[in-house]
Each structure stands twice: as C-alpha cells, then as structure tokens.
Amino acid sequence: MTRQPGRLVAFSDGVFAIAVTLLVLEIQPPPDFGHLLRGLGALWSSYLAYTLSFLLIGQVWVNHHVMFDCVRHVDRGVLFLNTLLLMVIAFLPFSTSLLAGALRAEHGLRTAVLVYGGTLWMAAALFNIIWFYLRRAKLLAPTLGTFGVRAIGRRFALALIWIGSGILVGAFVPIAGVAIIAGFLPAYYLPIRGEYGENNTDADRPK
C-alpha cells in the first residue's frame, strides 16, 4: 500500500495559512488614538517584519508545492520530516515578533536577527533533508527526470548558503544581515528550470 501526498499537502497548506495569519496579530493598534497617525507611523518595524515574513512564508509555500508536485507517494519518513518543517514554520510568527520588537526598541537586534535567520535556515535545511530523502527512497515521480531533480536540489541547497551568509553578516551588522536574507526573496519566487521535466530526454527519466 502506498500513501498519496494529497493529505500531507492539505495539512501543510493549513499550517502555512495559520502561520501567515498569526503574523498580523503582532501588529497591535497604538494606545493613543489622540495621535493616531503618529502612532501608526511608529509601528514601522512591525510592518517591515510582517511584510518580510509573509513573503518568506509564501516563498516556502511555493517551493513546498514544487517539491511535492514531484512526489508520487510518501512514507512515514516523509511524514515525520515534513512535520519537523511545519514545526519550524509555525515558530516564524514568534521570530517575527522578536525581530519587530528589537527594531522598535533598538536593543537586542543582533540576537533577534540570529534567531530569525536561524529559524529560516532550519526551514531551508529541512527542505534539503526532505529532498535528499525523497531521492534516496525513490519517491519522486518518474516524469521529473535527472535534470529536474538536480535543478531543484541546487535551488534548495543555495538557500542554505544565502541565509547562512545573512546570519553571519547579521552577527556583526544586524540590518545588513536582514537585507541579505530579504535579498533572496525575488530569486526563490522564480520558476526552476526543469521542475516539470521539460528539459529531460527519455534516457534521463528514472526507471
């Protein structure tokens, strides 16, 4: 008996949806409605952290679909590893709140950036572990082919280096670290060449 990935994807979508919804709860209305415009402007750090995290979680969601669109069936190992990934995603609203608070207070920013970046790095690491497991367990769809498998793997591996660089820089210059992490957002929304098997020949396709 094989398990289809449909339920895993549906459950994952639910966690992603809850995570992005929880992000907005960190943004609290200003207490002084007599100076509402000024109070709203003072929440700039919350707006910034919310926008960055919403787009990052959206990016993870997109690439999660790319990955599981290539899966023909799943086993207990995949279910467990995906659960770990979702656990990290569910932690992102806390990391976002920490980052926004540190930006607002102008204290503890280095630690907040390290926690925020570390959370994202853990998500990227689990993406790579899941992809490696899917390849080794031969759970990928035969239509993907060798070119697509390698192209997706390279994209996932690059995230570890990119986010890791942001964490390293953020340990010394926190704002620059956040900028580096944010900088890889556009690239990871772009399609991956070969993700639909369009660059494979019949000889490349797994048997």
mmCIF file with all atom_site columns, C-alpha atoms in Angstrom:
data_model
loop_
_atom_site.group_PDB
_atom_site.id
_atom_site.type_symbol
_atom_site.label_atom_id
_atom_site.label_alt_id
_atom_site.label_comp_id
_atom_site.label_asym_id
_atom_site.label_entity_id
_atom_site.label_seq_id
_atom_site.pdbx_PDB_ins_code
_atom_site.Cartn_x
_atom_site.Cartn_y
_atom_site.Cartn_z
_atom_site.occupancy
_atom_site.B_iso_or_equiv
_atom_site.pdbx_formal_charge
_atom_site.auth_seq_id
_atom_site.auth_comp_id
_atom_site.auth_asym_id
_atom_site.auth_atom_id
_atom_site.pdbx_PDB_model_num
ATOM 1   C CA . MET A 1 1   ? 0.000  0.000  0.000   1.00 0.00 ? 1   MET A CA 1
ATOM 2   C CA . THR A 1 2   ? 1.274  3.495  -0.863  1.00 0.00 ? 2   THR A CA 1
ATOM 3   C CA . ARG A 1 3   ? 0.216  6.813  0.623   1.00 0.00 ? 3   ARG A CA 1
ATOM 4   C CA . GLN A 1 4   ? -0.652 9.607  -1.771  1.00 0.00 ? 4   GLN A CA 1
ATOM 5   C CA . PRO A 1 5   ? 0.786  13.044 -0.883  1.00 0.00 ? 5   PRO A CA 1
ATOM 6   C CA . GLY A 1 6   ? -2.610 14.794 -1.010  1.00 0.00 ? 6   GLY A CA 1
ATOM 7   C CA . ARG A 1 7   ? -3.319 14.752 2.725   1.00 0.00 ? 7   ARG A CA 1
ATOM 8   C CA . LEU A 1 8   ? 0.229  15.822 3.578   1.00 0.00 ? 8   LEU A CA 1
ATOM 9   C CA . VAL A 1 9   ? -0.037 18.803 1.220   1.00 0.00 ? 9   VAL A CA 1
ATOM 10  C CA . ALA A 1 10  ? -3.502 19.755 2.521   1.00 0.00 ? 10  ALA A CA 1
ATOM 11  C CA . PHE A 1 11  ? -2.334 19.652 6.135   1.00 0.00 ? 11  PHE A CA 1
ATOM 12  C CA . SER A 1 12  ? 0.788  21.626 5.239   1.00 0.00 ? 12  SER A CA 1
ATOM 13  C CA . ASP A 1 13  ? -1.284 24.272 3.455   1.00 0.00 ? 13  ASP A CA 1
ATOM 14  C CA . GLY A 1 14  ? -3.348 24.666 6.608   1.00 0.00 ? 14  GLY A CA 1
ATOM 15  C CA . VAL A 1 15  ? -0.243 25.257 8.740   1.00 0.00 ? 15  VAL A CA 1
ATOM 16  C CA . PHE A 1 16  ? 1.124  27.774 6.240   1.00 0.00 ? 16  PHE A CA 1
ATOM 17  C CA . ALA A 1 17  ? -2.215 29.608 6.232   1.00 0.00 ? 17  ALA A CA 1
ATOM 18  C CA . ILE A 1 18  ? -2.331 29.768 10.031  1.00 0.00 ? 18  ILE A CA 1
ATOM 19  C CA . ALA A 1 19  ? 1.288  30.941 10.230  1.00 0.00 ? 19  ALA A CA 1
ATOM 20  C CA . VAL A 1 20  ? 0.768  33.889 7.866   1.00 0.00 ? 20  VAL A CA 1
ATOM 21  C CA . THR A 1 21  ? -2.458 34.801 9.687   1.00 0.00 ? 21  THR A CA 1
ATOM 22  C CA . LEU A 1 22  ? -0.714 34.823 13.068  1.00 0.00 ? 22  LEU A CA 1
ATOM 23  C CA . LEU A 1 23  ? 1.850  37.290 11.739  1.00 0.00 ? 23  LEU A CA 1
ATOM 24  C CA . VAL A 1 24  ? -0.652 40.144 11.731  1.00 0.00 ? 24  VAL A CA 1
ATOM 25  C CA . LEU A 1 25  ? -1.550 39.569 15.394  1.00 0.00 ? 25  LEU A CA 1
ATOM 26  C CA . GLU A 1 26  ? 1.831  41.024 16.352  1.00 0.00 ? 26  GLU A CA 1
ATOM 27  C CA . ILE A 1 27  ? 0.716  44.392 14.974  1.00 0.00 ? 27  ILE A CA 1
ATOM 28  C CA . GLN A 1 28  ? -1.278 45.999 17.795  1.00 0.00 ? 28  GLN A CA 1
ATOM 29  C CA . PRO A 1 29  ? -3.184 49.293 17.381  1.00 0.00 ? 29  PRO A CA 1
ATOM 30  C CA . PRO A 1 30  ? -1.448 52.266 19.066  1.00 0.00 ? 30  PRO A CA 1
ATOM 31  C CA . PRO A 1 31  ? -2.824 53.035 22.534  1.00 0.00 ? 31  PRO A CA 1
ATOM 32  C CA . ASP A 1 32  ? -3.127 56.792 21.969  1.00 0.00 ? 32  ASP A CA 1
ATOM 33  C CA . PHE A 1 33  ? -5.910 57.468 19.473  1.00 0.00 ? 33  PHE A CA 1
ATOM 34  C CA . GLY A 1 34  ? -5.455 61.187 20.054  1.00 0.00 ? 34  GLY A CA 1
ATOM 35  C CA . HIS A 1 35  ? -2.256 60.952 17.983  1.00 0.00 ? 35  HIS A CA 1
ATOM 36  C CA . LEU A 1 36  ? -3.251 58.034 15.793  1.00 0.00 ? 36  LEU A CA 1
ATOM 37  C CA . LEU A 1 37  ? -1.271 58.958 12.703  1.00 0.00 ? 37  LEU A CA 1
ATOM 38  C CA . ARG A 1 38  ? 1.943  59.297 14.693  1.00 0.00 ? 38  ARG A CA 1
ATOM 39  C CA . GLY A 1 39  ? 1.209  56.040 16.488  1.00 0.00 ? 39  GLY A CA 1
ATOM 40  C CA . LEU A 1 40  ? 0.622  54.188 13.230  1.00 0.00 ? 40  LEU A CA 1
ATOM 41  C CA . GLY A 1 41  ? 3.907  55.508 11.876  1.00 0.00 ? 41  GLY A CA 1
ATOM 42  C CA . ALA A 1 42  ? 5.727  54.272 14.964  1.00 0.00 ? 42  ALA A CA 1
ATOM 43  C CA . LEU A 1 43  ? 4.699  50.731 14.054  1.00 0.00 ? 43  LEU A CA 1
ATOM 44  C CA . TRP A 1 44  ? 7.010  50.730 11.016  1.00 0.00 ? 44  TRP A CA 1
ATOM 45  C CA . SER A 1 45  ? 9.123  47.910 12.429  1.00 0.00 ? 45  SER A CA 1
ATOM 46  C CA . SER A 1 46  ? 6.054  45.685 12.747  1.00 0.00 ? 46  SER A CA 1
ATOM 47  C CA . TYR A 1 47  ? 5.008  46.454 9.166   1.00 0.00 ? 47  TYR A CA 1
ATOM 48  C CA . LEU A 1 48  ? 8.506  45.653 7.937   1.00 0.00 ? 48  LEU A CA 1
ATOM 49  C CA . ALA A 1 49  ? 8.789  42.361 9.835   1.00 0.00 ? 49  ALA A CA 1
ATOM 50  C CA . TYR A 1 50  ? 5.253  41.368 8.800   1.00 0.00 ? 50  TYR A CA 1
ATOM 51  C CA . THR A 1 51  ? 5.886  42.020 5.106   1.00 0.00 ? 51  THR A CA 1
ATOM 52  C CA . LEU A 1 52  ? 9.217  40.187 5.116   1.00 0.00 ? 52  LEU A CA 1
ATOM 53  C CA . SER A 1 53  ? 7.867  37.136 6.946   1.00 0.00 ? 53  SER A CA 1
ATOM 54  C CA . PHE A 1 54  ? 4.645  36.957 4.928   1.00 0.00 ? 54  PHE A CA 1
ATOM 55  C CA . LEU A 1 55  ? 6.628  36.887 1.686   1.00 0.00 ? 55  LEU A CA 1
ATOM 56  C CA . LEU A 1 56  ? 9.135  34.408 3.112   1.00 0.00 ? 56  LEU A CA 1
ATOM 57  C CA . ILE A 1 57  ? 6.417  32.008 4.266   1.00 0.00 ? 57  ILE A CA 1
ATOM 58  C CA . GLY A 1 58  ? 4.745  32.452 0.882   1.00 0.00 ? 58  GLY A CA 1
ATOM 59  C CA . GLN A 1 59  ? 8.023  31.555 -0.760  1.00 0.00 ? 59  GLN A CA 1
ATOM 60  C CA . VAL A 1 60  ? 8.342  28.434 1.382   1.00 0.00 ? 60  VAL A CA 1
ATOM 61  C CA . TRP A 1 61  ? 4.756  27.507 0.455   1.00 0.00 ? 61  TRP A CA 1
ATOM 62  C CA . VAL A 1 62  ? 5.508  27.905 -3.268  1.00 0.00 ? 62  VAL A CA 1
ATOM 63  C CA . ASN A 1 63  ? 8.612  25.730 -3.100  1.00 0.00 ? 63  ASN A CA 1
ATOM 64  C CA . HIS A 1 64  ? 6.831  23.194 -0.892  1.00 0.00 ? 64  HIS A CA 1
ATOM 65  C CA . HIS A 1 65  ? 4.343  22.762 -3.741  1.00 0.00 ? 65  HIS A CA 1
ATOM 66  C CA . VAL A 1 66  ? 7.158  22.496 -6.264  1.00 0.00 ? 66  VAL A CA 1
ATOM 67  C CA . MET A 1 67  ? 8.677  19.713 -4.183  1.00 0.00 ? 67  MET A CA 1
ATOM 68  C CA . PHE A 1 68  ? 5.520  17.716 -3.557  1.00 0.00 ? 68  PHE A CA 1
ATOM 69  C CA . ASP A 1 69  ? 4.232  18.151 -7.098  1.00 0.00 ? 69  ASP A CA 1
ATOM 70  C CA . CYS A 1 70  ? 7.172  15.896 -7.954  1.00 0.00 ? 70  CYS A CA 1
ATOM 71  C CA . VAL A 1 71  ? 6.267  13.192 -5.410  1.00 0.00 ? 71  VAL A CA 1
ATOM 72  C CA . ARG A 1 72  ? 4.288  10.109 -6.457  1.00 0.00 ? 72  ARG A CA 1
ATOM 73  C CA . HIS A 1 73  ? 3.755  8.794  -2.924  1.00 0.00 ? 73  HIS A CA 1
ATOM 74  C CA . VAL A 1 74  ? 5.031  9.309  0.630   1.00 0.00 ? 74  VAL A CA 1
ATOM 75  C CA . ASP A 1 75  ? 6.089  7.122  3.533   1.00 0.00 ? 75  ASP A CA 1
ATOM 76  C CA . ARG A 1 76  ? 6.426  7.582  7.297   1.00 0.00 ? 76  ARG A CA 1
ATOM 77  C CA . GLY A 1 77  ? 9.855  9.139  6.919   1.00 0.00 ? 77  GLY A CA 1
ATOM 78  C CA . VAL A 1 78  ? 8.485  11.907 4.705   1.00 0.00 ? 78  VAL A CA 1
ATOM 79  C CA . LEU A 1 79  ? 5.550  12.477 7.055   1.00 0.00 ? 79  LEU A CA 1
ATOM 80  C CA . PHE A 1 80  ? 7.926  12.886 10.005  1.00 0.00 ? 80  PHE A CA 1
ATOM 81  C CA . LEU A 1 81  ? 10.360 15.194 8.203   1.00 0.00 ? 81  LEU A CA 1
ATOM 82  C CA . ASN A 1 82  ? 7.517  17.335 6.868   1.00 0.00 ? 82  ASN A CA 1
ATOM 83  C CA . THR A 1 83  ? 6.136  17.604 10.412  1.00 0.00 ? 83  THR A CA 1
ATOM 84  C CA . LEU A 1 84  ? 9.500  18.977 11.552  1.00 0.00 ? 84  LEU A CA 1
ATOM 85  C CA . LEU A 1 85  ? 9.417  21.507 8.703   1.00 0.00 ? 85  LEU A CA 1
ATOM 86  C CA . LEU A 1 86  ? 5.922  22.644 9.709   1.00 0.00 ? 86  LEU A CA 1
ATOM 87  C CA . MET A 1 87  ? 7.055  22.969 13.323  1.00 0.00 ? 87  MET A CA 1
ATOM 88  C CA . VAL A 1 88  ? 9.716  25.449 12.181  1.00 0.00 ? 88  VAL A CA 1
ATOM 89  C CA . ILE A 1 89  ? 7.220  27.355 10.021  1.00 0.00 ? 89  ILE A CA 1
ATOM 90  C CA . ALA A 1 90  ? 4.834  27.636 12.980  1.00 0.00 ? 90  ALA A CA 1
ATOM 91  C CA . PHE A 1 91  ? 7.681  29.190 15.005  1.00 0.00 ? 91  PHE A CA 1
ATOM 92  C CA . LEU A 1 92  ? 8.186  32.024 12.485  1.00 0.00 ? 92  LEU A CA 1
ATOM 93  C CA . PRO A 1 93  ? 5.471  34.320 13.919  1.00 0.00 ? 93  PRO A CA 1
ATOM 94  C CA . PHE A 1 94  ? 7.395  34.344 17.219  1.00 0.00 ? 94  PHE A CA 1
ATOM 95  C CA . SER A 1 95  ? 10.683 35.057 15.432  1.00 0.00 ? 95  SER A CA 1
ATOM 96  C CA . THR A 1 96  ? 8.956  37.843 13.511  1.00 0.00 ? 96  THR A CA 1
ATOM 97  C CA . SER A 1 97  ? 7.594  39.392 16.704  1.00 0.00 ? 97  SER A CA 1
ATOM 98  C CA . LEU A 1 98  ? 11.070 39.216 18.216  1.00 0.00 ? 98  LEU A CA 1
ATOM 99  C CA . LEU A 1 99  ? 12.599 40.982 15.219  1.00 0.00 ? 99  LEU A CA 1
ATOM 100 C CA . ALA A 1 100 ? 9.937  43.708 15.167  1.00 0.00 ? 100 ALA A CA 1
ATOM 101 C CA . GLY A 1 101 ? 10.305 44.314 18.902  1.00 0.00 ? 101 GLY A CA 1
ATOM 102 C CA . ALA A 1 102 ? 14.097 44.580 18.678  1.00 0.00 ? 102 ALA A CA 1
ATOM 103 C CA . LEU A 1 103 ? 13.865 47.030 15.773  1.00 0.00 ? 103 LEU A CA 1
ATOM 104 C CA . ARG A 1 104 ? 11.388 49.122 17.730  1.00 0.00 ? 104 ARG A CA 1
ATOM 105 C CA . ALA A 1 105 ? 13.356 49.056 20.989  1.00 0.00 ? 105 ALA A CA 1
ATOM 106 C CA . GLU A 1 106 ? 16.741 49.450 19.260  1.00 0.00 ? 106 GLU A CA 1
ATOM 107 C CA . HIS A 1 107 ? 18.108 46.842 21.648  1.00 0.00 ? 107 HIS A CA 1
ATOM 108 C CA . GLY A 1 108 ? 18.843 43.137 21.226  1.00 0.00 ? 108 GLY A CA 1
ATOM 109 C CA . LEU A 1 109 ? 18.736 43.424 17.444  1.00 0.00 ? 109 LEU A CA 1
ATOM 110 C CA . ARG A 1 110 ? 21.751 41.172 16.885  1.00 0.00 ? 110 ARG A CA 1
ATOM 111 C CA . THR A 1 111 ? 20.173 38.355 18.896  1.00 0.00 ? 111 THR A CA 1
ATOM 112 C CA . ALA A 1 112 ? 16.788 38.855 17.207  1.00 0.00 ? 112 ALA A CA 1
ATOM 113 C CA . VAL A 1 113 ? 18.370 38.642 13.739  1.00 0.00 ? 113 VAL A CA 1
ATOM 114 C CA . LEU A 1 114 ? 20.241 35.475 14.709  1.00 0.00 ? 114 LEU A CA 1
ATOM 115 C CA . VAL A 1 115 ? 17.025 33.846 15.983  1.00 0.00 ? 115 VAL A CA 1
ATOM 116 C CA . TYR A 1 116 ? 15.070 34.976 12.913  1.00 0.00 ? 116 TYR A CA 1
ATOM 117 C CA . GLY A 1 117 ? 17.744 33.890 10.464  1.00 0.00 ? 117 GLY A CA 1
ATOM 118 C CA . GLY A 1 118 ? 18.305 30.649 12.343  1.00 0.00 ? 118 GLY A CA 1
ATOM 119 C CA . THR A 1 119 ? 14.611 29.799 12.056  1.00 0.00 ? 119 THR A CA 1
ATOM 120 C CA . LEU A 1 120 ? 14.712 30.337 8.303   1.00 0.00 ? 120 LEU A CA 1
ATOM 121 C CA . TRP A 1 121 ? 17.949 28.365 7.996   1.00 0.00 ? 121 TRP A CA 1
ATOM 122 C CA . MET A 1 122 ? 16.367 25.420 9.811   1.00 0.00 ? 122 MET A CA 1
ATOM 123 C CA . ALA A 1 123 ? 13.453 25.509 7.350   1.00 0.00 ? 123 ALA A CA 1
ATOM 124 C CA . ALA A 1 124 ? 15.904 25.525 4.426   1.00 0.00 ? 124 ALA A CA 1
ATOM 125 C CA . ALA A 1 125 ? 17.889 22.664 5.974   1.00 0.00 ? 125 ALA A CA 1
ATOM 126 C CA . LEU A 1 126 ? 14.736 20.563 6.338   1.00 0.00 ? 126 LEU A CA 1
ATOM 127 C CA . PHE A 1 127 ? 13.832 21.267 2.702   1.00 0.00 ? 127 PHE A CA 1
ATOM 128 C CA . ASN A 1 128 ? 17.205 19.827 1.699   1.00 0.00 ? 128 ASN A CA 1
ATOM 129 C CA . ILE A 1 129 ? 16.836 16.830 4.019   1.00 0.00 ? 129 ILE A CA 1
ATOM 130 C CA . ILE A 1 130 ? 13.354 16.045 2.688   1.00 0.00 ? 130 ILE A CA 1
ATOM 131 C CA . TRP A 1 131 ? 14.527 16.349 -0.921  1.00 0.00 ? 131 TRP A CA 1
ATOM 132 C CA . PHE A 1 132 ? 17.505 14.081 -0.237  1.00 0.00 ? 132 PHE A CA 1
ATOM 133 C CA . TYR A 1 133 ? 15.224 11.543 1.448   1.00 0.00 ? 133 TYR A CA 1
ATOM 134 C CA . LEU A 1 134 ? 12.747 11.610 -1.441  1.00 0.00 ? 134 LEU A CA 1
ATOM 135 C CA . ARG A 1 135 ? 15.564 10.936 -3.888  1.00 0.00 ? 135 ARG A CA 1
ATOM 136 C CA . ARG A 1 136 ? 17.121 8.118  -1.858  1.00 0.00 ? 136 ARG A CA 1
ATOM 137 C CA . ALA A 1 137 ? 13.765 6.463  -1.177  1.00 0.00 ? 137 ALA A CA 1
ATOM 138 C CA . LYS A 1 138 ? 12.826 6.731  -4.894  1.00 0.00 ? 138 LYS A CA 1
ATOM 139 C CA . LEU A 1 139 ? 9.553  8.505  -4.074  1.00 0.00 ? 139 LEU A CA 1
ATOM 140 C CA . LEU A 1 140 ? 9.791  11.075 -6.879  1.00 0.00 ? 140 LEU A CA 1
ATOM 141 C CA . ALA A 1 141 ? 7.569  10.899 -9.929  1.00 0.00 ? 141 ALA A CA 1
ATOM 142 C CA . PRO A 1 142 ? 9.292  9.312  -12.945 1.00 0.00 ? 142 PRO A CA 1
ATOM 143 C CA . THR A 1 143 ? 8.289  12.259 -15.148 1.00 0.00 ? 143 THR A CA 1
ATOM 144 C CA . LEU A 1 144 ? 10.659 14.618 -13.349 1.00 0.00 ? 144 LEU A CA 1
ATOM 145 C CA . GLY A 1 145 ? 13.927 13.221 -14.638 1.00 0.00 ? 145 GLY A CA 1
ATOM 146 C CA . THR A 1 146 ? 17.547 13.741 -13.686 1.00 0.00 ? 146 THR A CA 1
ATOM 147 C CA . PHE A 1 147 ? 17.815 17.337 -14.900 1.00 0.00 ? 147 PHE A CA 1
ATOM 148 C CA . GLY A 1 148 ? 14.852 18.479 -12.842 1.00 0.00 ? 148 GLY A CA 1
ATOM 149 C CA . VAL A 1 149 ? 15.967 16.577 -9.750  1.00 0.00 ? 149 VAL A CA 1
ATOM 150 C CA . ARG A 1 150 ? 19.371 18.254 -9.841  1.00 0.00 ? 150 ARG A CA 1
ATOM 151 C CA . ALA A 1 151 ? 17.980 21.717 -10.639 1.00 0.00 ? 151 ALA A CA 1
ATOM 152 C CA . ILE A 1 152 ? 15.549 21.622 -7.713  1.00 0.00 ? 152 ILE A CA 1
ATOM 153 C CA . GLY A 1 153 ? 18.265 20.271 -5.433  1.00 0.00 ? 153 GLY A CA 1
ATOM 154 C CA . ARG A 1 154 ? 20.621 23.105 -6.401  1.00 0.00 ? 154 ARG A CA 1
ATOM 155 C CA . ARG A 1 155 ? 17.932 25.714 -5.699  1.00 0.00 ? 155 ARG A CA 1
ATOM 156 C CA . PHE A 1 156 ? 17.250 24.261 -2.249  1.00 0.00 ? 156 PHE A CA 1
ATOM 157 C CA . ALA A 1 157 ? 20.977 23.986 -1.422  1.00 0.00 ? 157 ALA A CA 1
ATOM 158 C CA . LEU A 1 158 ? 21.616 27.591 -2.415  1.00 0.00 ? 158 LEU A CA 1
ATOM 159 C CA . ALA A 1 159 ? 19.124 28.750 0.225   1.00 0.00 ? 159 ALA A CA 1
ATOM 160 C CA . LEU A 1 160 ? 21.352 27.307 2.955   1.00 0.00 ? 160 LEU A CA 1
ATOM 161 C CA . ILE A 1 161 ? 24.319 29.369 1.743   1.00 0.00 ? 161 ILE A CA 1
ATOM 162 C CA . TRP A 1 162 ? 22.296 32.535 1.187   1.00 0.00 ? 162 TRP A CA 1
ATOM 163 C CA . ILE A 1 163 ? 20.520 32.513 4.544   1.00 0.00 ? 163 ILE A CA 1
ATOM 164 C CA . GLY A 1 164 ? 23.685 31.366 6.280   1.00 0.00 ? 164 GLY A CA 1
ATOM 165 C CA . SER A 1 165 ? 25.505 34.373 4.830   1.00 0.00 ? 165 SER A CA 1
ATOM 166 C CA . GLY A 1 166 ? 22.769 36.642 6.172   1.00 0.00 ? 166 GLY A CA 1
ATOM 167 C CA . ILE A 1 167 ? 23.105 35.117 9.636   1.00 0.00 ? 167 ILE A CA 1
ATOM 168 C CA . LEU A 1 168 ? 26.897 35.505 9.574   1.00 0.00 ? 168 LEU A CA 1
ATOM 169 C CA . VAL A 1 169 ? 26.739 39.143 8.496   1.00 0.00 ? 169 VAL A CA 1
ATOM 170 C CA . GLY A 1 170 ? 23.847 39.773 10.906  1.00 0.00 ? 170 GLY A CA 1
ATOM 171 C CA . ALA A 1 171 ? 26.017 38.701 13.831  1.00 0.00 ? 171 ALA A CA 1
ATOM 172 C CA . PHE A 1 172 ? 28.114 41.829 13.188  1.00 0.00 ? 172 PHE A CA 1
ATOM 173 C CA . VAL A 1 173 ? 25.787 44.189 11.281  1.00 0.00 ? 173 VAL A CA 1
ATOM 174 C CA . PRO A 1 174 ? 22.177 43.147 12.040  1.00 0.00 ? 174 PRO A CA 1
ATOM 175 C CA . ILE A 1 175 ? 20.417 45.351 9.472   1.00 0.00 ? 175 ILE A CA 1
ATOM 176 C CA . ALA A 1 176 ? 22.759 44.161 6.710   1.00 0.00 ? 176 ALA A CA 1
ATOM 177 C CA . GLY A 1 177 ? 22.002 40.564 7.692   1.00 0.00 ? 177 GLY A CA 1
ATOM 178 C CA . VAL A 1 178 ? 18.267 41.162 7.353   1.00 0.00 ? 178 VAL A CA 1
ATOM 179 C CA . ALA A 1 179 ? 18.863 42.811 3.963   1.00 0.00 ? 179 ALA A CA 1
ATOM 180 C CA . ILE A 1 180 ? 20.807 39.779 2.709   1.00 0.00 ? 180 ILE A CA 1
ATOM 181 C CA . ILE A 1 181 ? 18.083 37.384 3.858   1.00 0.00 ? 181 ILE A CA 1
ATOM 182 C CA . ALA A 1 182 ? 15.427 39.560 2.215   1.00 0.00 ? 182 ALA A CA 1
ATOM 183 C CA . GLY A 1 183 ? 17.507 39.755 -0.961  1.00 0.00 ? 183 GLY A CA 1
ATOM 184 C CA . PHE A 1 184 ? 16.941 36.126 -1.913  1.00 0.00 ? 184 PHE A CA 1
ATOM 185 C CA . LEU A 1 185 ? 13.154 36.526 -1.921  1.00 0.00 ? 185 LEU A CA 1
ATOM 186 C CA . PRO A 1 186 ? 12.765 37.501 -5.606  1.00 0.00 ? 186 PRO A CA 1
ATOM 187 C CA . ALA A 1 187 ? 15.001 34.678 -6.831  1.00 0.00 ? 187 ALA A CA 1
ATOM 188 C CA . TYR A 1 188 ? 13.070 31.992 -4.987  1.00 0.00 ? 188 TYR A CA 1
ATOM 189 C CA . TYR A 1 189 ? 9.737  33.037 -6.458  1.00 0.00 ? 189 TYR A CA 1
ATOM 190 C CA . LEU A 1 190 ? 11.122 32.402 -9.947  1.00 0.00 ? 190 LEU A CA 1
ATOM 191 C CA . PRO A 1 191 ? 10.388 29.032 -11.595 1.00 0.00 ? 191 PRO A CA 1
ATOM 192 C CA . ILE A 1 192 ? 13.072 26.358 -11.556 1.00 0.00 ? 192 ILE A CA 1
ATOM 193 C CA . ARG A 1 193 ? 14.188 25.259 -14.992 1.00 0.00 ? 193 ARG A CA 1
ATOM 194 C CA . GLY A 1 194 ? 13.287 21.597 -15.381 1.00 0.00 ? 194 GLY A CA 1
ATOM 195 C CA . GLU A 1 195 ? 10.842 21.417 -12.451 1.00 0.00 ? 195 GLU A CA 1
ATOM 196 C CA . TYR A 1 196 ? 8.170  19.984 -14.762 1.00 0.00 ? 196 TYR A CA 1
ATOM 197 C CA . GLY A 1 197 ? 10.518 17.646 -16.564 1.00 0.00 ? 197 GLY A CA 1
ATOM 198 C CA . GLU A 1 198 ? 10.553 19.853 -19.643 1.00 0.00 ? 198 GLU A CA 1
ATOM 199 C CA . ASN A 1 199 ? 14.331 19.587 -20.088 1.00 0.00 ? 199 ASN A CA 1
ATOM 200 C CA . ASN A 1 200 ? 14.602 15.819 -19.820 1.00 0.00 ? 200 ASN A CA 1
ATOM 201 C CA . THR A 1 201 ? 15.059 13.238 -22.505 1.00 0.00 ? 201 THR A CA 1
ATOM 202 C CA . ASP A 1 202 ? 13.647 9.740  -22.247 1.00 0.00 ? 202 ASP A CA 1
ATOM 203 C CA . ALA A 1 203 ? 17.106 8.497  -21.256 1.00 0.00 ? 203 ALA A CA 1
ATOM 204 C CA . ASP A 1 204 ? 17.152 10.900 -18.297 1.00 0.00 ? 204 ASP A CA 1
ATOM 205 C CA . ARG A 1 205 ? 13.884 9.754  -16.768 1.00 0.00 ? 205 ARG A CA 1
ATOM 206 C CA . PRO A 1 206 ? 14.135 7.479  -13.727 1.00 0.00 ? 206 PRO A CA 1
ATOM 207 C CA . LYS A 1 207 ? 13.043 3.915  -14.316 1.00 0.00 ? 207 LYS A CA 1
#
